[in-house]
């Protein structure tokens, strides 16, 4: 429910409200300023309200450009997480919404860029129209002021042959505007979920156009094409008093409104907004380079079926928590590319590991490189770990863990860690029972996870704790050959698809049935439900949590947690 969400995400809600509020304030304040201020009386005579639209959106563009880099300063966020380790976990966890905020700011930039560009197209059209007008109207007279002296001009277009295309590609604001808009379009379109998952390299390299974006942004306003009346000129010939005389001026003029108004440019100020975040980001990148230089020893390489590579590594001073991720670079393949991978080892183990499936050029090359190396291992660089630990799992007597597709990866770390804690009778572990649901199209790419489940199953059987973990596999994509195979071997003790003791179920989980079964088995427990998977699944699990929680405080309660990996 909305109330629950606000309680758990008050910090995110506060940040969101503040961000929206500041944007609305900046836009409204500067819109009214440019729409009413006397210094822009003559500018408005030519441009109308398009001036206010362009300037207000420019202010908001500066504000959001200032924010866009902050959520991607990973080391800064880790530092913040460390300093607020005394804060409640809900607050620390909300720092993991950094990429959601980054995307939100990016969409705002895209929207504001559209507003800013459209407003300036109107402005260009009006400047052009006024320059060509010969009717002696105020805009026409103002557009001819450039003939009377270099400091007098208000209309940047001084010739009747000028076109929008000419201004766009020959002036500094025009050209930088076109370039940064193109950079922004490319960055937004290449960062869709599909491209990030399947063509990470495209996303990674295109995103570095942000360098061009920031350089262009700082240069964009330097030429000062939009002008306002200077303070001195305002005192001498105030538009309220003198505007009328501009269009009705005698040759032998003698009163105090005879002098032509003078104009000055609005100074470029984007650099003031973005200087601090850019410096912070440069420091972040230096820190990443320094951290990457620390030696990583690959202690074991395992090649699993379906081209999945497991790397077990050690690095001095590396300490991890469950649910965290690292960035990996292999200089032999690419000096620039860093790819994120969820850690699949438990903190209790003396190494850290990742599982890499073939999904794109870089991962393919990495798997090939390790397969071909017989003597010397390729060098690996690691940055991290990042992210907040998923320790909430240990706080519930009963935990329902749901992994969908690739979302099963973080649960490798969690399940292993729970088992180690359970064996060592760790006091921090409250868990007595785990239900694990694995939903995927085919287990091919996750045969390694099967092996992990099988070894856990074996260890539990050996120590007489078989009931500690109940898991169910749901295959949602299956063909007839599997179906025939299953029909033939239906009476075997282990499963035909996975070789595990628990049978694979074909089709999607009936969550109502699953929740009802857990509620019946634990009528007085508080059950934590954890998902790593798509948003649609989150909705149905949340609904089930709500439906199956008892109103009686002494009876079963389901609490939903979605992990952001």
Coordinates of C-alpha atoms in Angstrom, one line a residue:
X1 CA 0.0 0.0 0.0
X2 CA 1.0 3.6 -0.5
X3 CA 1.3 4.1 3.3
X4 CA 3.8 1.2 3.6
X5 CA 5.8 2.5 0.7
X6 CA 6.1 5.9 2.3
X7 CA 7.2 4.4 5.6
X8 CA 9.9 2.3 3.9
X9 CA 11.0 4.9 1.4
X10 CA 10.5 8.2 3.2
X11 CA 14.0 9.3 2.2
X12 CA 13.4 8.5 -1.5
X13 CA 10.0 10.3 -1.3
X14 CA 11.7 13.3 0.4
X15 CA 14.4 13.5 -2.3
X16 CA 11.8 13.1 -5.1
X17 CA 9.6 15.9 -3.6
X18 CA 12.6 18.2 -3.1
X19 CA 13.8 17.6 -6.6
X20 CA 10.4 18.2 -8.2
X21 CA 9.8 21.2 -5.9
X22 CA 13.2 22.9 -6.9
X23 CA 12.5 22.2 -10.6
X24 CA 9.0 23.8 -10.4
X25 CA 10.3 26.7 -8.3
X26 CA 13.2 27.4 -10.8
X27 CA 11.0 27.2 -13.8
X28 CA 8.2 29.4 -12.4
X29 CA 10.6 32.0 -10.9
X30 CA 12.6 32.5 -14.0
X31 CA 9.6 32.3 -16.3
X32 CA 7.9 35.2 -14.4
X33 CA 11.3 37.0 -14.2
X34 CA 11.9 37.0 -18.0
X35 CA 8.2 37.5 -18.7
X36 CA 7.9 40.7 -16.5
X37 CA 11.3 42.2 -15.9
X38 CA 11.7 45.7 -17.5
X39 CA 15.2 45.0 -18.8
X40 CA 13.7 42.5 -21.2
X41 CA 10.9 44.8 -22.3
X42 CA 12.4 45.3 -25.8
X43 CA 13.6 41.6 -26.1
X44 CA 9.9 40.6 -25.4
X45 CA 8.7 43.1 -28.0
X46 CA 10.5 40.9 -30.6
X47 CA 10.2 37.4 -29.0
X48 CA 7.0 37.4 -27.0
X49 CA 6.7 34.7 -24.3
X50 CA 9.0 32.3 -26.1
X51 CA 11.8 34.2 -24.3
X52 CA 10.5 33.1 -20.9
X53 CA 10.0 29.5 -22.0
X54 CA 13.6 29.3 -23.3
X55 CA 15.2 31.0 -20.3
X56 CA 13.2 29.1 -17.6
X57 CA 13.9 25.7 -19.2
X58 CA 17.6 26.7 -19.5
X59 CA 17.8 27.2 -15.7
X60 CA 16.2 23.8 -15.0
X61 CA 18.6 22.2 -17.6
X62 CA 21.5 23.7 -15.6
X63 CA 20.1 22.4 -12.3
X64 CA 19.6 18.9 -13.6
X65 CA 22.9 18.8 -15.4
X66 CA 24.4 19.5 -12.0
X67 CA 22.6 16.5 -10.5
X68 CA 23.1 13.9 -13.3
X69 CA 26.7 12.9 -12.3
X70 CA 26.1 12.6 -8.6
X71 CA 24.2 9.3 -8.6
X72 CA 26.9 7.6 -10.7
X73 CA 29.7 8.5 -8.3
X74 CA 29.8 4.9 -7.0
X75 CA 32.7 5.4 -4.5
X76 CA 31.1 8.6 -3.2
X77 CA 27.9 6.6 -2.5
X78 CA 29.9 3.8 -0.8
X79 CA 31.5 6.4 1.4
X80 CA 28.1 7.8 2.3
X81 CA 26.9 4.3 3.0
X82 CA 29.8 3.8 5.3
X83 CA 29.4 7.0 7.1
X84 CA 25.8 6.4 7.8
X85 CA 26.3 2.8 8.9
X86 CA 24.8 4.0 12.2
X87 CA 21.7 5.1 10.4
X88 CA 18.8 2.7 9.8
X89 CA 19.2 0.2 7.0
X90 CA 16.2 1.6 5.2
X91 CA 18.1 4.9 4.7
X92 CA 21.3 3.1 3.5
X93 CA 19.2 0.9 1.2
X94 CA 17.7 3.9 -0.4
X95 CA 21.1 5.0 -1.7
X96 CA 20.7 1.9 -4.0
X97 CA 18.0 3.8 -5.8
X98 CA 20.9 5.9 -7.3
X99 CA 20.4 4.7 -10.9
X100 CA 16.6 5.2 -10.7
X101 CA 17.3 8.8 -9.7
X102 CA 19.9 9.1 -12.5
X103 CA 17.4 8.0 -15.1
X104 CA 14.7 10.3 -13.7
X105 CA 17.1 13.3 -14.0
X106 CA 18.0 12.1 -17.5
X107 CA 14.3 12.0 -18.6
X108 CA 13.9 15.5 -17.2
X109 CA 16.9 16.7 -19.2
X110 CA 15.4 15.2 -22.4
X111 CA 12.0 16.9 -21.7
X112 CA 13.6 20.3 -20.9
X113 CA 15.8 20.1 -23.9
X114 CA 12.7 19.7 -26.1
X115 CA 11.1 22.7 -24.5
X116 CA 14.3 24.8 -24.8
X117 CA 14.8 23.8 -28.4
X118 CA 11.2 24.5 -29.5
X119 CA 11.2 27.9 -27.7
X120 CA 14.4 28.9 -29.5
X121 CA 13.1 27.8 -32.9
X122 CA 10.2 30.2 -32.2
X123 CA 12.7 32.8 -31.2
X124 CA 14.7 32.4 -34.4
X125 CA 11.6 32.6 -36.5
X126 CA 10.6 35.9 -34.7
X127 CA 14.1 37.4 -34.9
X128 CA 14.1 36.6 -38.6
X129 CA 10.6 38.0 -39.2
X130 CA 11.5 41.2 -37.3
X131 CA 14.7 41.6 -39.3
X132 CA 12.9 41.4 -42.6
X133 CA 10.0 43.6 -41.5
X134 CA 9.8 47.1 -43.0
X135 CA 6.6 48.3 -41.4
X136 CA 8.3 50.7 -38.9
X137 CA 6.8 48.6 -36.0
X138 CA 8.8 48.3 -32.7
X139 CA 10.3 44.9 -33.5
X140 CA 11.4 46.2 -37.0
X141 CA 13.0 49.4 -35.5
X142 CA 14.7 47.3 -32.8
X143 CA 16.1 44.9 -35.4
X144 CA 17.8 47.8 -37.3
X145 CA 19.7 49.2 -34.2
X146 CA 22.8 47.2 -35.2
X147 CA 23.3 49.8 -38.0
X148 CA 23.8 52.5 -35.4
X149 CA 26.7 51.0 -33.5
X150 CA 28.3 47.8 -32.3
X151 CA 26.9 47.8 -28.8
X152 CA 23.3 48.7 -29.8
X153 CA 22.1 45.5 -31.4
X154 CA 19.3 43.5 -29.9
X155 CA 18.5 41.2 -32.8
X156 CA 21.4 38.8 -33.5
X157 CA 20.2 38.3 -37.1
X158 CA 21.6 41.2 -39.2
X159 CA 20.9 40.0 -42.7
X160 CA 17.7 39.2 -44.6
X161 CA 19.2 36.0 -46.1
X162 CA 19.6 34.2 -42.8
X163 CA 17.9 30.8 -42.3
X164 CA 17.3 28.6 -39.2
X165 CA 19.8 26.1 -40.6
X166 CA 22.4 28.8 -41.0
X167 CA 22.1 29.9 -37.4
X168 CA 22.1 26.3 -36.1
X169 CA 25.3 25.3 -37.8
X170 CA 27.4 28.5 -37.8
X171 CA 26.8 30.2 -34.4
X172 CA 28.3 28.9 -31.2
X173 CA 24.9 28.4 -29.4
X174 CA 23.4 26.8 -32.6
X175 CA 26.2 24.3 -33.2
X176 CA 26.7 23.4 -29.5
X177 CA 23.0 23.1 -29.1
X178 CA 22.7 20.6 -32.0
X179 CA 25.7 18.6 -30.7
X180 CA 24.6 18.3 -27.1
X181 CA 21.1 17.5 -28.2
X182 CA 22.4 14.7 -30.4
X183 CA 24.6 13.4 -27.6
X184 CA 21.7 13.4 -25.2
X185 CA 19.4 11.5 -27.7
X186 CA 22.1 8.9 -28.3
X187 CA 22.7 8.4 -24.6
X188 CA 19.0 8.1 -23.7
X189 CA 18.2 5.7 -26.6
X190 CA 21.2 3.4 -26.0
X191 CA 20.6 2.9 -22.3
X192 CA 17.3 0.9 -22.6
X193 CA 17.2 -2.3 -20.6
X194 CA 17.4 -4.4 -23.8
X195 CA 20.6 -2.7 -25.1
X196 CA 22.3 -2.8 -21.7
X197 CA 21.5 -6.5 -21.2
X198 CA 22.5 -7.6 -24.8
X199 CA 24.9 -5.0 -26.2
X200 CA 26.5 -3.6 -23.1
X201 CA 29.4 -2.2 -25.2
X202 CA 27.1 0.0 -27.2
X203 CA 25.6 1.4 -24.0
X204 CA 29.1 1.8 -22.4
X205 CA 30.8 3.7 -25.2
X206 CA 27.7 5.8 -26.2
X207 CA 27.4 6.9 -22.5
X208 CA 30.8 8.5 -22.7
X209 CA 29.3 11.1 -25.0
X210 CA 28.6 12.8 -21.6
X211 CA 32.1 14.4 -22.0
X212 CA 30.9 16.1 -25.2
X213 CA 27.6 17.0 -23.4
X214 CA 29.3 18.9 -20.6
X215 CA 31.9 20.7 -22.8
X216 CA 29.1 21.8 -25.1
X217 CA 26.9 22.9 -22.2
X218 CA 29.6 25.1 -20.8
X219 CA 30.4 26.8 -24.2
X220 CA 26.7 27.0 -25.2
X221 CA 25.9 30.4 -23.7
X222 CA 29.2 32.1 -24.3
X223 CA 28.1 34.1 -27.4
X224 CA 25.3 35.7 -25.5
X225 CA 22.8 36.0 -28.3
X226 CA 19.9 36.7 -26.1
X227 CA 20.3 40.3 -24.7
X228 CA 18.6 42.7 -22.3
X229 CA 18.8 46.4 -21.8
X230 CA 21.9 47.6 -19.7
X231 CA 21.4 49.2 -16.3
X232 CA 22.8 52.6 -17.4
X233 CA 20.6 52.6 -20.5
X234 CA 17.6 51.8 -18.3
X235 CA 18.3 54.9 -16.2
X236 CA 18.7 57.1 -19.2
X237 CA 15.9 55.8 -21.5
X238 CA 13.5 53.6 -19.5
X239 CA 11.2 51.6 -21.9
X240 CA 8.0 52.7 -20.1
X241 CA 8.9 56.3 -20.7
X242 CA 10.7 56.0 -24.0
X243 CA 9.5 53.0 -26.0
X244 CA 6.8 55.0 -27.7
X245 CA 9.4 57.5 -29.2
X246 CA 11.5 54.7 -30.8
X247 CA 8.8 54.2 -33.5
X248 CA 7.9 57.9 -33.7
X249 CA 11.3 59.7 -33.7
X250 CA 11.9 63.1 -35.3
X251 CA 15.1 63.9 -37.1
X252 CA 15.8 66.9 -34.9
X253 CA 14.9 65.2 -31.6
X254 CA 15.7 67.2 -28.4
X255 CA 14.0 65.6 -25.4
X256 CA 15.5 63.0 -23.0
X257 CA 14.2 59.9 -24.9
X258 CA 16.2 60.7 -28.1
X259 CA 19.0 58.4 -27.2
X260 CA 18.8 54.8 -28.5
X261 CA 18.6 52.0 -25.8
X262 CA 21.8 49.9 -25.4
X263 CA 21.9 46.2 -24.7
X264 CA 24.2 43.7 -23.1
X265 CA 24.4 39.9 -23.1
X266 CA 23.2 37.6 -20.4
X267 CA 26.5 36.1 -19.0
X268 CA 27.1 32.4 -19.5
X269 CA 26.6 30.6 -16.2
X270 CA 26.3 26.9 -16.9
X271 CA 29.9 26.4 -15.7
X272 CA 28.9 27.6 -12.2
X273 CA 26.3 24.9 -11.9
X274 CA 28.3 22.0 -13.1
X275 CA 31.8 22.8 -11.9
X276 CA 31.6 21.1 -8.4
X277 CA 29.9 17.8 -9.7
X278 CA 32.4 17.6 -12.6
X279 CA 35.4 17.9 -10.2
X280 CA 33.8 15.3 -7.9
X281 CA 33.3 13.0 -10.9
X282 CA 37.0 13.5 -12.0
X283 CA 38.1 12.6 -8.4
X284 CA 35.8 9.5 -8.6
X285 CA 37.4 8.3 -11.8
X286 CA 40.9 8.8 -10.4
X287 CA 39.9 6.8 -7.4
X288 CA 38.6 4.0 -9.7
X289 CA 41.9 3.9 -11.6
X290 CA 43.8 3.7 -8.3
X291 CA 41.6 0.9 -6.9
X292 CA 41.8 -1.0 -10.2
X293 CA 45.6 -1.1 -9.9
X294 CA 45.4 -3.3 -6.8
X295 CA 46.4 -6.9 -7.6
X296 CA 43.7 -9.5 -8.1
X297 CA 44.6 -13.2 -8.0
X298 CA 42.4 -15.5 -9.9
X299 CA 42.5 -18.7 -7.7
X300 CA 40.2 -20.9 -9.7
X301 CA 38.5 -20.9 -13.1
X302 CA 35.5 -23.2 -13.6
X303 CA 33.8 -23.7 -17.0
X304 CA 30.2 -24.6 -16.4
X305 CA 27.8 -25.9 -19.1
X306 CA 26.0 -23.5 -21.5
X307 CA 29.1 -21.2 -21.6
X308 CA 29.1 -19.9 -18.1
X309 CA 32.5 -19.0 -16.6
X310 CA 33.0 -19.0 -12.9
X311 CA 36.0 -16.9 -11.6
X312 CA 37.1 -17.3 -8.0
X313 CA 39.4 -14.5 -6.9
X314 CA 41.3 -13.0 -4.0
X315 CA 42.3 -9.4 -3.4
X316 CA 44.0 -7.9 -0.4
X317 CA 41.6 -6.0 1.9
X318 CA 38.5 -7.1 -0.1
X319 CA 35.5 -7.7 2.2
X320 CA 32.0 -8.4 0.8
X321 CA 28.5 -8.7 2.1
X322 CA 25.6 -10.7 0.5
X323 CA 23.9 -9.1 -2.4
X324 CA 26.7 -6.8 -3.4
X325 CA 28.3 -6.5 -6.9
X326 CA 31.6 -5.6 -8.4
X327 CA 32.8 -4.0 -11.7
X328 CA 35.3 -6.1 -13.7
X329 CA 37.8 -5.1 -16.3
X330 CA 40.1 -7.3 -18.4
X331 CA 42.8 -5.1 -20.0
X332 CA 43.6 -7.8 -22.6
X333 CA 40.1 -7.4 -24.1
X334 CA 39.5 -3.7 -23.5
X335 CA 41.2 -1.1 -21.4
X336 CA 38.1 1.1 -21.0
X337 CA 35.2 -1.3 -20.5
X338 CA 34.0 -2.1 -16.9
X339 CA 31.1 -4.6 -16.5
X340 CA 29.0 -5.1 -13.4
X341 CA 28.6 -8.6 -11.9
X342 CA 26.7 -9.8 -8.8
X343 CA 29.0 -11.6 -6.3
X344 CA 28.0 -15.3 -6.0
X345 CA 30.3 -16.2 -3.1
X346 CA 29.4 -16.0 0.6
X347 CA 31.2 -13.6 2.9
X348 CA 32.2 -16.7 5.0
X349 CA 34.3 -18.1 2.1
X350 CA 38.0 -17.1 1.6
X351 CA 37.5 -16.0 -2.0
X352 CA 35.0 -13.9 -3.9
X353 CA 33.4 -15.3 -7.1
X354 CA 31.3 -14.2 -10.1
X355 CA 29.5 -16.2 -12.8
X356 CA 29.7 -14.8 -16.3
X357 CA 27.3 -16.0 -19.0
X358 CA 27.9 -15.2 -22.6
X359 CA 25.8 -12.2 -23.4
X360 CA 27.5 -9.8 -25.8
X361 CA 31.0 -9.3 -27.4
X362 CA 32.9 -8.6 -24.2
X363 CA 31.7 -11.6 -22.2
X364 CA 32.2 -13.9 -25.2
X365 CA 35.8 -12.6 -25.5
X366 CA 36.4 -13.0 -21.8
X367 CA 35.2 -16.6 -21.8
X368 CA 37.3 -17.4 -24.9
X369 CA 40.4 -15.8 -23.3
X370 CA 40.1 -17.9 -20.2
X371 CA 39.3 -21.1 -22.2
X372 CA 42.4 -20.7 -24.3
X373 CA 44.8 -19.8 -21.5
X374 CA 46.7 -22.9 -20.5
X375 CA 49.6 -21.4 -18.6
X376 CA 49.2 -17.7 -17.7
X377 CA 46.0 -16.2 -16.5
X378 CA 44.8 -13.0 -18.1
X379 CA 45.0 -10.0 -15.8
X380 CA 41.7 -9.0 -14.1
X381 CA 41.0 -5.7 -12.4
X382 CA 38.2 -5.3 -9.9
X383 CA 36.4 -2.2 -8.5
X384 CA 34.1 -2.6 -5.6
X385 CA 32.2 -4.1 -3.9
X386 CA 29.2 -1.8 -4.2
X387 CA 25.6 -1.8 -3.1
X388 CA 23.9 -2.4 0.2
X389 CA 24.0 -5.8 1.7
X390 CA 20.8 -7.9 1.5
X391 CA 21.0 -8.8 5.2
X392 CA 17.2 -8.3 5.7
X393 CA 16.9 -12.0 4.7
X394 CA 18.5 -13.1 8.0
X395 CA 16.0 -11.1 10.1
X396 CA 12.9 -13.3 9.4
X397 CA 12.1 -16.7 10.9
X398 CA 10.6 -17.8 7.6
X399 CA 11.9 -16.4 4.2
X400 CA 10.4 -16.8 0.8
X401 CA 13.0 -16.1 -1.9
X402 CA 12.0 -15.7 -5.5
X403 CA 14.5 -15.5 -8.3
X404 CA 13.4 -15.0 -11.9
X405 CA 15.8 -15.6 -14.8
X406 CA 19.2 -14.0 -14.3
X407 CA 17.8 -12.6 -11.0
X408 CA 18.7 -15.9 -9.4
X409 CA 22.4 -14.9 -9.3
X410 CA 22.3 -12.9 -6.0
X411 CA 20.6 -15.8 -4.2
X412 CA 23.7 -18.0 -4.7
X413 CA 25.5 -15.7 -2.2
X414 CA 22.4 -15.5 0.1
X415 CA 21.7 -19.3 0.2
X416 CA 25.3 -20.1 0.8
X417 CA 25.7 -17.5 3.5
X418 CA 22.5 -18.7 5.3
X419 CA 23.8 -22.2 5.3
X420 CA 27.2 -21.2 6.8
X421 CA 25.4 -19.2 9.5
X422 CA 23.0 -22.0 10.2
X423 CA 25.9 -24.5 10.6
X424 CA 27.9 -22.2 12.8
X425 CA 24.8 -21.5 15.0
X426 CA 25.3 -17.8 14.3
X427 CA 23.3 -15.6 16.7
X428 CA 22.4 -13.0 14.1
X429 CA 20.5 -15.6 12.0
X430 CA 16.8 -15.8 13.0
X431 CA 15.9 -17.9 9.9
X432 CA 14.5 -21.4 10.7
X433 CA 13.0 -22.1 7.3
X434 CA 13.6 -21.1 3.7
X435 CA 11.3 -21.5 0.7
X436 CA 13.1 -20.8 -2.6
X437 CA 11.3 -20.3 -5.9
X438 CA 13.2 -20.3 -9.1
X439 CA 11.3 -19.2 -12.2
X440 CA 13.1 -19.4 -15.6
X441 CA 12.6 -20.2 -19.2
X442 CA 15.3 -22.9 -19.3
X443 CA 17.9 -24.0 -16.8
X444 CA 20.6 -24.1 -19.5
X445 CA 22.5 -21.0 -18.5
X446 CA 22.0 -21.8 -14.9
X447 CA 23.4 -25.3 -14.7
X448 CA 25.9 -23.9 -12.2
X449 CA 23.1 -22.9 -9.9
X450 CA 21.7 -26.4 -10.1
X451 CA 25.0 -27.7 -8.9
X452 CA 25.0 -25.3 -6.0
X453 CA 21.5 -26.3 -5.0
X454 CA 22.5 -30.0 -5.3
X455 CA 25.5 -29.5 -3.1
X456 CA 23.5 -27.6 -0.5
X457 CA 20.9 -30.4 -0.6
X458 CA 23.6 -33.0 0.0
X459 CA 25.2 -31.0 2.9
X460 CA 21.7 -30.6 4.5
X461 CA 21.0 -34.3 4.2
X462 CA 24.3 -35.2 5.7
X463 CA 23.7 -33.0 8.8
X464 CA 20.1 -34.1 9.1
X465 CA 18.7 -30.7 8.2
X466 CA 16.8 -31.6 5.0
X467 CA 13.8 -29.5 6.0
X468 CA 15.7 -26.3 6.3
X469 CA 15.4 -25.5 2.6
X470 CA 12.4 -26.2 0.4
X471 CA 12.8 -25.1 -3.2
X472 CA 10.7 -25.3 -6.3
X473 CA 11.8 -24.8 -9.9
X474 CA 9.3 -23.4 -12.4
X475 CA 10.2 -23.9 -16.1
X476 CA 8.1 -21.4 -18.1
X477 CA 9.6 -22.3 -21.5
X478 CA 9.8 -26.0 -22.4
X479 CA 9.6 -28.1 -25.5
X480 CA 8.2 -31.5 -26.4
X481 CA 11.5 -33.4 -26.0
X482 CA 11.6 -32.4 -22.4
X483 CA 8.0 -33.3 -22.0
X484 CA 8.5 -36.8 -23.4
X485 CA 11.6 -37.3 -21.3
X486 CA 9.6 -36.4 -18.2
X487 CA 6.8 -38.7 -19.1
X488 CA 9.2 -41.7 -19.5
X489 CA 11.0 -41.1 -16.1
X490 CA 8.2 -39.9 -14.0
X491 CA 8.9 -42.4 -11.1
X492 CA 12.5 -41.6 -10.5
X493 CA 13.6 -40.1 -7.2
X494 CA 15.5 -37.2 -8.7
X495 CA 14.2 -34.7 -11.3
X496 CA 14.8 -35.4 -15.0
X497 CA 15.6 -31.8 -15.9
X498 CA 17.8 -30.8 -13.0
X499 CA 18.8 -34.0 -11.3
X500 CA 17.6 -32.5 -8.1
X501 CA 15.3 -34.2 -5.5
X502 CA 12.6 -31.6 -5.8
X503 CA 10.6 -32.0 -9.0
X504 CA 10.6 -29.3 -11.6
X505 CA 7.1 -27.8 -12.2
X506 CA 6.2 -26.8 -15.7
X507 CA 4.4 -23.5 -16.2
X508 CA 4.1 -20.4 -14.0
X509 CA 3.8 -20.5 -10.2
X510 CA 0.3 -20.2 -8.8
X511 CA 1.2 -17.7 -6.1
X512 CA -2.1 -17.9 -4.2
X513 CA -1.5 -21.6 -3.7
X514 CA 2.1 -21.1 -2.6
X515 CA 1.3 -18.4 -0.1
X516 CA -1.6 -20.3 1.3
X517 CA 0.7 -23.3 1.8
X518 CA 3.3 -21.2 3.6
X519 CA 0.6 -19.5 5.7
X520 CA -0.8 -22.9 6.7
X521 CA 2.6 -24.3 7.7
X522 CA 3.6 -21.2 9.7
X523 CA 0.4 -19.8 11.2
X524 CA 2.1 -17.5 13.7
X525 CA 5.2 -16.4 11.8
X526 CA 6.4 -13.2 10.2
X527 CA 7.4 -14.2 6.7
X528 CA 9.9 -12.1 4.6
X529 CA 9.3 -12.3 0.9
X530 CA 12.3 -11.3 -1.3
X531 CA 12.3 -10.9 -5.1
X532 CA 15.0 -10.4 -7.5
X533 CA 13.2 -10.2 -10.9
X534 CA 11.0 -8.1 -13.1
X535 CA 8.5 -5.5 -12.0
X536 CA 5.4 -7.4 -13.2
X537 CA 6.3 -10.2 -10.8
X538 CA 6.8 -7.7 -8.0
X539 CA 3.2 -6.5 -8.4
X540 CA 1.7 -9.9 -8.1
X541 CA 3.9 -10.9 -5.1
X542 CA 3.0 -7.7 -3.3
X543 CA -0.7 -8.4 -3.9
X544 CA -0.3 -11.9 -2.5
X545 CA 1.5 -10.6 0.5
X546 CA -1.3 -8.3 1.2
X547 CA -4.1 -10.9 0.6
X548 CA -2.5 -13.6 2.8
X549 CA -1.4 -11.5 5.8
X550 CA -3.8 -11.9 8.7
X551 CA -5.4 -8.9 10.3
X552 CA -4.8 -10.6 13.7
X553 CA -1.4 -9.3 14.9
X554 CA -0.7 -12.8 16.5
X555 CA -1.1 -14.6 13.2
X556 CA 0.9 -14.8 9.9
X557 CA 2.2 -11.7 8.2
X558 CA 4.0 -11.4 4.9
X559 CA 6.4 -8.5 4.2
X560 CA 7.5 -7.8 0.7
X561 CA 11.1 -6.7 -0.2
X562 CA 12.3 -6.1 -3.8
X563 CA 16.0 -6.1 -4.3
X564 CA 17.5 -3.7 -6.9
X565 CA 20.5 -5.5 -8.4

